[in-house]
Coordinates of C-alpha atoms in Angstrom, one line a residue:
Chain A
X1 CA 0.0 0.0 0.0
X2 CA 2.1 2.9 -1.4
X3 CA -0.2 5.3 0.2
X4 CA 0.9 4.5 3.7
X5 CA 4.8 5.3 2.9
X6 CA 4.6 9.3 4.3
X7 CA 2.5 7.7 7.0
X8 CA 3.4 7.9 10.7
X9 CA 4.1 5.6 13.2
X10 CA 1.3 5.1 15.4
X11 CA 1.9 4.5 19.4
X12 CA -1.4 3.5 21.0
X13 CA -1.1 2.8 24.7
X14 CA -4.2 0.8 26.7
X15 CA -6.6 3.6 28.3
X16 CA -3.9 3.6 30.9
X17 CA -6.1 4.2 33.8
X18 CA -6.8 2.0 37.1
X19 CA -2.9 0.3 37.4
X20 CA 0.3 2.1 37.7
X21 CA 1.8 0.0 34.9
X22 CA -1.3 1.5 32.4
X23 CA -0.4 4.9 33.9
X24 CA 3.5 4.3 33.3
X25 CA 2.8 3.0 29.7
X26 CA 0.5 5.7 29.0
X27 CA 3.1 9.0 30.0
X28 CA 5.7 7.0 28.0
X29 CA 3.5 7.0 24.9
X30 CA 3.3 10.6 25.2
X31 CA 6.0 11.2 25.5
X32 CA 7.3 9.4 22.7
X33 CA 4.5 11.3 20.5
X34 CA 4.5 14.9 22.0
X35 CA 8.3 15.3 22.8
X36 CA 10.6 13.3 21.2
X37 CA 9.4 12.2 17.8
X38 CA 6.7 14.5 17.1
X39 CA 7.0 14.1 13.4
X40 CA 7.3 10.5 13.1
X41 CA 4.5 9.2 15.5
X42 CA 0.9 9.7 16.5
X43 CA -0.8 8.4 18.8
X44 CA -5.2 7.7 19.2
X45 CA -7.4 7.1 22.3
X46 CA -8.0 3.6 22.0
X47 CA -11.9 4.2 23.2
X48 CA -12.4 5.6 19.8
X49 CA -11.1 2.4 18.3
X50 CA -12.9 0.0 20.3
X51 CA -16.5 1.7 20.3
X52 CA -15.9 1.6 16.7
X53 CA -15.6 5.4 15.5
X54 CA -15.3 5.1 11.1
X55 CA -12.7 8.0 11.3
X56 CA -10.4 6.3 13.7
X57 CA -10.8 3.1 12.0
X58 CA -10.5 4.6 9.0
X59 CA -7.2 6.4 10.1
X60 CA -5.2 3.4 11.1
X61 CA -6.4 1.0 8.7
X62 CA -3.3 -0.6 7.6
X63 CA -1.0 1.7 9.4
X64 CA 1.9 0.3 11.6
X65 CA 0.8 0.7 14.9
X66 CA 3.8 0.1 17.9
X67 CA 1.3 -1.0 21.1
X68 CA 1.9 -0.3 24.7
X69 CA -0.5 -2.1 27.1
X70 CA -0.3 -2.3 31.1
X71 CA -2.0 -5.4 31.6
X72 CA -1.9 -8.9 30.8
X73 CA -5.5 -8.2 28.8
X74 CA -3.5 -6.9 26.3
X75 CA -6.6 -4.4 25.4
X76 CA -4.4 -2.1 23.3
X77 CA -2.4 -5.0 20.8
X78 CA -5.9 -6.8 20.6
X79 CA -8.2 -3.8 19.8
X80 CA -5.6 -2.1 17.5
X81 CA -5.2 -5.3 15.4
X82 CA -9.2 -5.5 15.7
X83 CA -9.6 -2.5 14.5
X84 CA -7.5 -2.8 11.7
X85 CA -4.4 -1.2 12.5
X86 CA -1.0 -3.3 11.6
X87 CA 0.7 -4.2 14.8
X88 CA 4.4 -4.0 14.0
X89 CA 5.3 -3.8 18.1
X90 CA 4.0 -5.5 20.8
X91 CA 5.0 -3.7 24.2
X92 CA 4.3 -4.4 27.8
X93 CA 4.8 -1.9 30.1
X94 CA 5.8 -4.2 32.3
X95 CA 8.7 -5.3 30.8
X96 CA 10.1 -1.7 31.1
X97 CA 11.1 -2.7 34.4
X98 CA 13.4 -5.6 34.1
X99 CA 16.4 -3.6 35.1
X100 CA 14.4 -1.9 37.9
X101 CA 13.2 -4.9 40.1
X102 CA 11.8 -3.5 43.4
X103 CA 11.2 -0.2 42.3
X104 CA 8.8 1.8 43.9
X105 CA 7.1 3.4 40.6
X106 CA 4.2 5.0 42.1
X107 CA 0.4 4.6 42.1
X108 CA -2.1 4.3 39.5
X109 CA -2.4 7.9 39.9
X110 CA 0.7 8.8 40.6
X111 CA 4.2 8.1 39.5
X112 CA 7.3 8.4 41.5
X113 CA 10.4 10.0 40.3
X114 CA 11.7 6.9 39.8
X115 CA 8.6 5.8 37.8
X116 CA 9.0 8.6 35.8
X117 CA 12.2 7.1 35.4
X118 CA 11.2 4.0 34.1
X119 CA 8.6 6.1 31.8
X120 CA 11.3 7.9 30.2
X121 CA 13.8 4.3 29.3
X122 CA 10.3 3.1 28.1
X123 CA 9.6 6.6 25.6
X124 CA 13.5 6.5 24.5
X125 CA 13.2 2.3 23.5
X126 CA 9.6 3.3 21.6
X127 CA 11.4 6.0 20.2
X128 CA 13.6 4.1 18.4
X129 CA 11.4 1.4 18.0
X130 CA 9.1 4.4 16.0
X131 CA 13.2 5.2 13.7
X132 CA 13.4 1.8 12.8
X133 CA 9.6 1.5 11.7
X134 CA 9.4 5.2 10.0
X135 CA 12.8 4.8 8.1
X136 CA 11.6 1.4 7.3
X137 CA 8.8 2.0 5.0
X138 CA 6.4 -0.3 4.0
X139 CA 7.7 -3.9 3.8
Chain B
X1 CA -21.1 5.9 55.1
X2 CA -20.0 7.7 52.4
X3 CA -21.4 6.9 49.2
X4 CA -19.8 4.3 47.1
X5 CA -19.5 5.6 43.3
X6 CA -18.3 3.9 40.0
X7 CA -16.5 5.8 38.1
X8 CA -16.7 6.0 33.8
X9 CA -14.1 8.2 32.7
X10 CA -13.3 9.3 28.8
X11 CA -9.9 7.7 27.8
X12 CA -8.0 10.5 28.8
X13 CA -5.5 10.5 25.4
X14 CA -4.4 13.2 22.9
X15 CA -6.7 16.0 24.2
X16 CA -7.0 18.3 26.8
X17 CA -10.7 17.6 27.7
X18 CA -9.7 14.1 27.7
X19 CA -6.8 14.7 30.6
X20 CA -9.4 16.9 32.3
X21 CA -11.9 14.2 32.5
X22 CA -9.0 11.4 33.8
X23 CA -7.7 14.2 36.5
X24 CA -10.8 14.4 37.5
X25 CA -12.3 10.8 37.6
X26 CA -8.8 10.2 39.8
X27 CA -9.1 13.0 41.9
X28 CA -13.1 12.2 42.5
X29 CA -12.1 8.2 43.3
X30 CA -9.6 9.3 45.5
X31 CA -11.5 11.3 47.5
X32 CA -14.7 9.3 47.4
X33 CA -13.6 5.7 47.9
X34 CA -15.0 4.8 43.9
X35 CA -13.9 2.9 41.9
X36 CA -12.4 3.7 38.0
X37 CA -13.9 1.5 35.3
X38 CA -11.3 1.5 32.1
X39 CA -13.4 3.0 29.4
X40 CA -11.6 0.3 27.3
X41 CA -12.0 -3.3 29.1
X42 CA -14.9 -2.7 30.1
X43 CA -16.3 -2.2 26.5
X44 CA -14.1 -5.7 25.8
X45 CA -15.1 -7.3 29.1
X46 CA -18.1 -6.0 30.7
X47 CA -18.8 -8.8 32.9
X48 CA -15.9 -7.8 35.1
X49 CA -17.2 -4.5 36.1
X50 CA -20.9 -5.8 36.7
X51 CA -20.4 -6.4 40.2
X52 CA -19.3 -2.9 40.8
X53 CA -21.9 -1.7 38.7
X54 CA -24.4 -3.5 40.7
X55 CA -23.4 -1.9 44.0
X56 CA -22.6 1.7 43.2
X57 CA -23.8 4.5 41.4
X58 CA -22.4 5.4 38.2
X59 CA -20.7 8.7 37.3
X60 CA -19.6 9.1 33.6
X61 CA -16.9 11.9 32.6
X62 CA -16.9 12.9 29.0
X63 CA -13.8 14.7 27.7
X64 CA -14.6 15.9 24.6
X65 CA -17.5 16.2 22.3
X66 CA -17.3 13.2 21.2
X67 CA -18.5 11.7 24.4
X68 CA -16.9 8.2 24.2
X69 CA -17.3 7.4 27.9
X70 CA -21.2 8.2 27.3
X71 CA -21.7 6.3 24.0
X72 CA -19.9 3.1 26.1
X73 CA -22.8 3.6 28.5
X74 CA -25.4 4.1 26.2
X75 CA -24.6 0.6 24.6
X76 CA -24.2 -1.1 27.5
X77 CA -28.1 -0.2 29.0
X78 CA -26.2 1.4 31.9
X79 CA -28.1 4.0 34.3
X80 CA -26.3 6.8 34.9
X81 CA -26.8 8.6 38.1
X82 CA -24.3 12.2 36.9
X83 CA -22.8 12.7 34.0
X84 CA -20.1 15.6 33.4
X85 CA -18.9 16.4 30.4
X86 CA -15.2 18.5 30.6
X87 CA -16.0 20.8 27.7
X88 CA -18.7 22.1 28.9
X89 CA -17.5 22.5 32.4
X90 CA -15.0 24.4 31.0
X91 CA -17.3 26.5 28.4
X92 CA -19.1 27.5 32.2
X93 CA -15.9 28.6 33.1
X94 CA -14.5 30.3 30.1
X95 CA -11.7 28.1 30.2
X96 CA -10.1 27.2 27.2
X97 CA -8.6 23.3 27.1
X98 CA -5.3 23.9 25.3
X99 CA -2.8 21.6 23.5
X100 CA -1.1 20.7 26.2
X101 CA -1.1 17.6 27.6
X102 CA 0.6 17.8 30.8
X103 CA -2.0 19.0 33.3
X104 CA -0.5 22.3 34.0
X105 CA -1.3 24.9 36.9
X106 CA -4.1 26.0 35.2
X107 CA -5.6 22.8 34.1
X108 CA -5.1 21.7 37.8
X109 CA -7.3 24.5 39.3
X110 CA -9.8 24.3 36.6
X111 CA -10.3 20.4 37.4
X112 CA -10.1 21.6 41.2
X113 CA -12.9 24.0 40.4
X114 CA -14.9 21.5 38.7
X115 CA -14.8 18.8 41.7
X116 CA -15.5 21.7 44.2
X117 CA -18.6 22.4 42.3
X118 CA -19.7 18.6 41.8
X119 CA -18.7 18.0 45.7
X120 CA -22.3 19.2 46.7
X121 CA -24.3 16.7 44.5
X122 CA -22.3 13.6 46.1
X123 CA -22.9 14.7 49.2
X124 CA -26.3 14.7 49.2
X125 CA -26.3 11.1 48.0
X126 CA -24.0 10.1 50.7
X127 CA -27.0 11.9 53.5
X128 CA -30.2 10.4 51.7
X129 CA -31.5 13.5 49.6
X130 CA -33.9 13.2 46.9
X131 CA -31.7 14.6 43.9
X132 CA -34.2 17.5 43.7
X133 CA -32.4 19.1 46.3
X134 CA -29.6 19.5 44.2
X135 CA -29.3 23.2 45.4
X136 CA -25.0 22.9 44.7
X137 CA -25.9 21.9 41.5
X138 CA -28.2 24.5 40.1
X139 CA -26.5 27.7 41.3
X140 CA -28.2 30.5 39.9
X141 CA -27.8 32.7 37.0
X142 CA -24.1 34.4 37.3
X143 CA -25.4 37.7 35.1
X144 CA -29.0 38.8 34.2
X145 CA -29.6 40.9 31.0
X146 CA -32.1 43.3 31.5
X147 CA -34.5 44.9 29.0
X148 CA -36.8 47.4 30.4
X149 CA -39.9 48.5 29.0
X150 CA -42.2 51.4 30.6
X151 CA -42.6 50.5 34.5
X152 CA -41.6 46.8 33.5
X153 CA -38.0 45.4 34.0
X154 CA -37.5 41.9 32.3
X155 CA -34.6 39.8 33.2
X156 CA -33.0 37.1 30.8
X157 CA -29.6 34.9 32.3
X158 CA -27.4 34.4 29.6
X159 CA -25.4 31.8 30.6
X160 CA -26.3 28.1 31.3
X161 CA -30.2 28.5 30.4
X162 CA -31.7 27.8 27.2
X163 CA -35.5 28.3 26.3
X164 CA -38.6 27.3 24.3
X165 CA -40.6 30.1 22.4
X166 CA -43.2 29.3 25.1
X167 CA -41.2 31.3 27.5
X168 CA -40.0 28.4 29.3
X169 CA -36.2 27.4 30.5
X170 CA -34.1 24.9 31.6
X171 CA -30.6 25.1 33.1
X172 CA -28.7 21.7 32.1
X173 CA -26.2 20.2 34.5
X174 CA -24.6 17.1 33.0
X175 CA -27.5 15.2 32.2
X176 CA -29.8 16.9 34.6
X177 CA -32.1 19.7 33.8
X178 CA -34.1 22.6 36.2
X179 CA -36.7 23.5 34.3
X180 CA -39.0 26.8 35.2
X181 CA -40.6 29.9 33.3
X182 CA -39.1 32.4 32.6
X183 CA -39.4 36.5 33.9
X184 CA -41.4 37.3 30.7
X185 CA -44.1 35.2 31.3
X186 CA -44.4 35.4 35.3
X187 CA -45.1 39.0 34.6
X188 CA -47.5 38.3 31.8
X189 CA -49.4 36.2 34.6
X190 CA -49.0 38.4 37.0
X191 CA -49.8 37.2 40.8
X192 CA -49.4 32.9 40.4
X193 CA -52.0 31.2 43.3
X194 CA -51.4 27.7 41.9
X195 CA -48.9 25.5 40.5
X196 CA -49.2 22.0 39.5
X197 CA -46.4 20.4 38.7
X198 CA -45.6 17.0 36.6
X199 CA -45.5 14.4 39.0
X200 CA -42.2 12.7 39.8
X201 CA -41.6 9.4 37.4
X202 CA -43.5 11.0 34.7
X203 CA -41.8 10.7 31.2
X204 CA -41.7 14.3 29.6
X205 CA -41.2 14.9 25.7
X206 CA -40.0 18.1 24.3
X207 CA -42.8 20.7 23.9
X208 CA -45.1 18.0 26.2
X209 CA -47.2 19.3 28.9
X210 CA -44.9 19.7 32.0
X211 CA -47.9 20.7 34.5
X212 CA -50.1 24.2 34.9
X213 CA -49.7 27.8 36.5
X214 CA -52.8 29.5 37.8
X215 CA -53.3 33.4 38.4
X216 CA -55.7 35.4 39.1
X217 CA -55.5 35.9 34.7
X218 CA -55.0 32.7 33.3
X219 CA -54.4 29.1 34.0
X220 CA -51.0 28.0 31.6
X221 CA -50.1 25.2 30.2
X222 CA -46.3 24.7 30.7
X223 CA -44.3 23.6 27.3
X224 CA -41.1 21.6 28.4
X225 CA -37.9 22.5 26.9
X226 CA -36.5 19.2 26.9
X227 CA -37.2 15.4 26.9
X228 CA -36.7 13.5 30.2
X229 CA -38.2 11.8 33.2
X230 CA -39.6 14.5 36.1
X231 CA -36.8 13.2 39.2
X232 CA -38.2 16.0 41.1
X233 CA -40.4 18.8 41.6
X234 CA -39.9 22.3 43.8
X235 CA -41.9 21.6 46.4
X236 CA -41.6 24.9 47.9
X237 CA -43.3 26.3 45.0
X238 CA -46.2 24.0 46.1
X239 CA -46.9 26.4 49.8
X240 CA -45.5 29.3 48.3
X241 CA -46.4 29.4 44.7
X242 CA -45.3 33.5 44.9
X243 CA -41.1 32.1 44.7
X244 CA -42.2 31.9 41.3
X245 CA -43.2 36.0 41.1
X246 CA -39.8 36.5 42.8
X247 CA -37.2 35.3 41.1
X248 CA -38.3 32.6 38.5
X249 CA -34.7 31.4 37.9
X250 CA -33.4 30.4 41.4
X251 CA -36.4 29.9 43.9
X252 CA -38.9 29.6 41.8
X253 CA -38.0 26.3 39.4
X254 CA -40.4 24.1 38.5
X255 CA -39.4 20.7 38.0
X256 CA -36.4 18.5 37.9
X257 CA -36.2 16.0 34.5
X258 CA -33.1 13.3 33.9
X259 CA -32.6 14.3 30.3
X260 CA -33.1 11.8 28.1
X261 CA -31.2 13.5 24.9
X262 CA -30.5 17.4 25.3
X263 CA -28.1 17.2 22.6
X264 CA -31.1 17.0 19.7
X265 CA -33.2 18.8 22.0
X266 CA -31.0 21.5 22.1
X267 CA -31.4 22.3 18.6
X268 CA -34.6 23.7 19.4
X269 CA -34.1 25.9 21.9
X270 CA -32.5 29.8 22.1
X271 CA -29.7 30.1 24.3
X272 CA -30.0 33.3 26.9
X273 CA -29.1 36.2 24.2
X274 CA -31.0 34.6 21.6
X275 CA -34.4 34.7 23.3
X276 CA -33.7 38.0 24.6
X277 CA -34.4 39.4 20.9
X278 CA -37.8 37.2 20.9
X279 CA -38.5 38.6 24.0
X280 CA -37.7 42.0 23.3
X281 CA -39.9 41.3 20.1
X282 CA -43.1 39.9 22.1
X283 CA -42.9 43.0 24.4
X284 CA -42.8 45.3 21.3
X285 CA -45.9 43.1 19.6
X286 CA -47.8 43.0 23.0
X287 CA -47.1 47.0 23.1
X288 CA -48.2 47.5 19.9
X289 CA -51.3 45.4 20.4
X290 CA -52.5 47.6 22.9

């Protein structure tokens, strides 16, 4: 699909509410988005996607879509690839914090500093996860 | 006890509005003991929130217009007992939701603001209250617009109310609506001795019969602005029917409806400045009439 070549990278996290690993996976997609590649990636609220809105299907139909989820439900990767969007990357939040065992990150309202921590390894490895998927093109 | 709620926020993603609505299902749970259903599995697996669903009652938060958290309760046959919807709350407040999506300062006071206001309603779940006594909710007018005409003074609120061309309002609060008469046609009746209101339970349809006014002129058939079931009435109004003479915006309301759609039914209806020209234009006809 030639059309999707000058398309973004999309970074959809779960809703990212009720557990701190949602909430860590959540900050961490926007920061990817907002801060540091603002011109490679987007991001959608996944409610769109899952009550079925025609313009956000629409959007990501066929698009490469890099998910974060918080959960073991998985909401994001299964709704995104529901919904049409091409799931290139798989990513649990909880996996940001293999080198961080014991970690006080925070609540799921809060985050500690060294949550926000763990947020900010997480946006730099879907940062580059977002170069390797933009420069890639289509394949 | 305090009251046990269950919260349905908007996802909270990409917009403003939608960060307002999370700050402030979070900042609501926290102080409430509720519980946060994610927007998301519960649309994917419903069953697991029916429990809390059964127990609690169910505030919905809307970010934006689009109103996903709203549309997920509409599907699901879910009765909601307040809805808020961020943009609005923020239209109230002249507050204008940014790009930024870091809660800021700003955006911190404004949800602040928006808790302190909804604060009143909760409580008087957690003490037993019929909802029509909703007085936190339904603060009156902030600004009147006056048009005077000979001895007469007519006052018109231009924020929050919207009316019918049969001189009746109703101020909207989530998905709660006061509805009353408005200043125009109080005078026009002159001294009320009677009102009967709809009677609680009763299903109302836009421009249906809402119940009667009596004066010593007339007896007048109310037109409802909106469509909803009557949750309330003033009973005040009831012993004292003269609230109505005084001040027809604050005291003197009429009913209480849970709005059943005030999104079409808004179509229909003139916001304050808008039936301030019709009003100015039925004092002019009922002057030239004379």
């Amino acid at each position: 699909m030639p059309e999707n070549n000058s398309r973004k990278v999309y970074v959809i996290p779960c809703s990212g509410i009720g557990k701190m690993y949602g909430l860590l996976g959540r900050e961490a997609v926007l920061k990817t988005v907002k801060e540091l590649r603002p011109d490679k990636a987007a991001t959608m609220c996944l409610a769109l996607l899952v009550y079925g809105d025609n313009e956000a299907r629409k959007e990501i139909a066929g698009a490469r879509c890099i998910t974060v989820d918080g959960c073991p439900k998985l909401c994001a990767a299964k709704n995104v690839e529901h919904a049409g969007g091409r799931v290139v990357e798989m990513v649990r939040a909880v996996d940001a914090f293999r080198n961080h065992r014991g970690v006080d990150a925070g609540t799921a309202a809060h985050l500690t500093a060294a949550g926000w921590q763990i947020a900010e390894e997480l946006a730099a490895d879907l940062a580059a996860k977002v170069d390797r998927w933009y420069d890639a093109g289509e394949e | 006890m305090a009251a046990k709620y269950v919260i349905l926020p908007c996802n909270g993603l990409d917009k403003e509005a939608g960060c307002l609505a999370r700050e402030l299902a979070l900042k609501m749970a926290a102080a409430t003991g509720s519980e946060i259903i994610c927007p998301v599995l519960y649309q994917t697996a419903p069953s697991r929130y029916a429990p809390l669903l059964r127990e609690g009652s169910l505030v919905v938060i809307d970010g934006c217009a689009t109103r996903c958290a709203s549309r997920i309760a509409a599907n699901n046959d879910l009765k909601i007992y307040r809805k808020i919807t961020m943009a609005e709350e923020a239209k109230k407040r002249d507050y204008n939701p940014g790009p930024d999506w870091r809660v800021g300062a700003g955006a911190a006071a404004f949800v602040e603001d928006v808790w302190r206001s909804w604060q009143p309603v909760l409580r008087e779940q957690e003490a037993g209250r019929a909802p029509g006594e909703n007085a936190g909710l339904f603060a009156g007018p902030l600004e009147y617009a006056i048009h005077r005409h000979d001895k007469f003074i007519f006052r018109v609120p231009l924020e929050g109310f919207y009316f019918n061309e049969n001189d009746c309002w109703v101020q909207v609060q989530g998905n709660r609506g006061r509805v009353g008469i408005s200043d125009y046609l109080q005078q026009n009746l002159s001294d009320i001795t009677f009102v009967t209101p709809p009677d609680p339970g009763t299903e109302v349809e836009q421009f249906g019969e809402m119940g009667t006014i009596e004066s010593a002129k007339a007896v007048y058939e109310l037109v409802s602005p909106v469509t909803g079931r009557v949750v309330a009435i003033n009973e005040a109004i009831l012993e004292a029917p003269e609230l109505i003479n005084e001040n027809p915006y604050e005291k003197g309301w009429i009913a209480e409806l849970e709005l059943t759609n005030f999104e079409a039914d808004r179509e229909f209806l003139l916001d304050g400045r808008r039936y301030l020209e019709v009003l100015k234009e039925k004092v002019a006809d009922f002057n030239a009439g004379k």
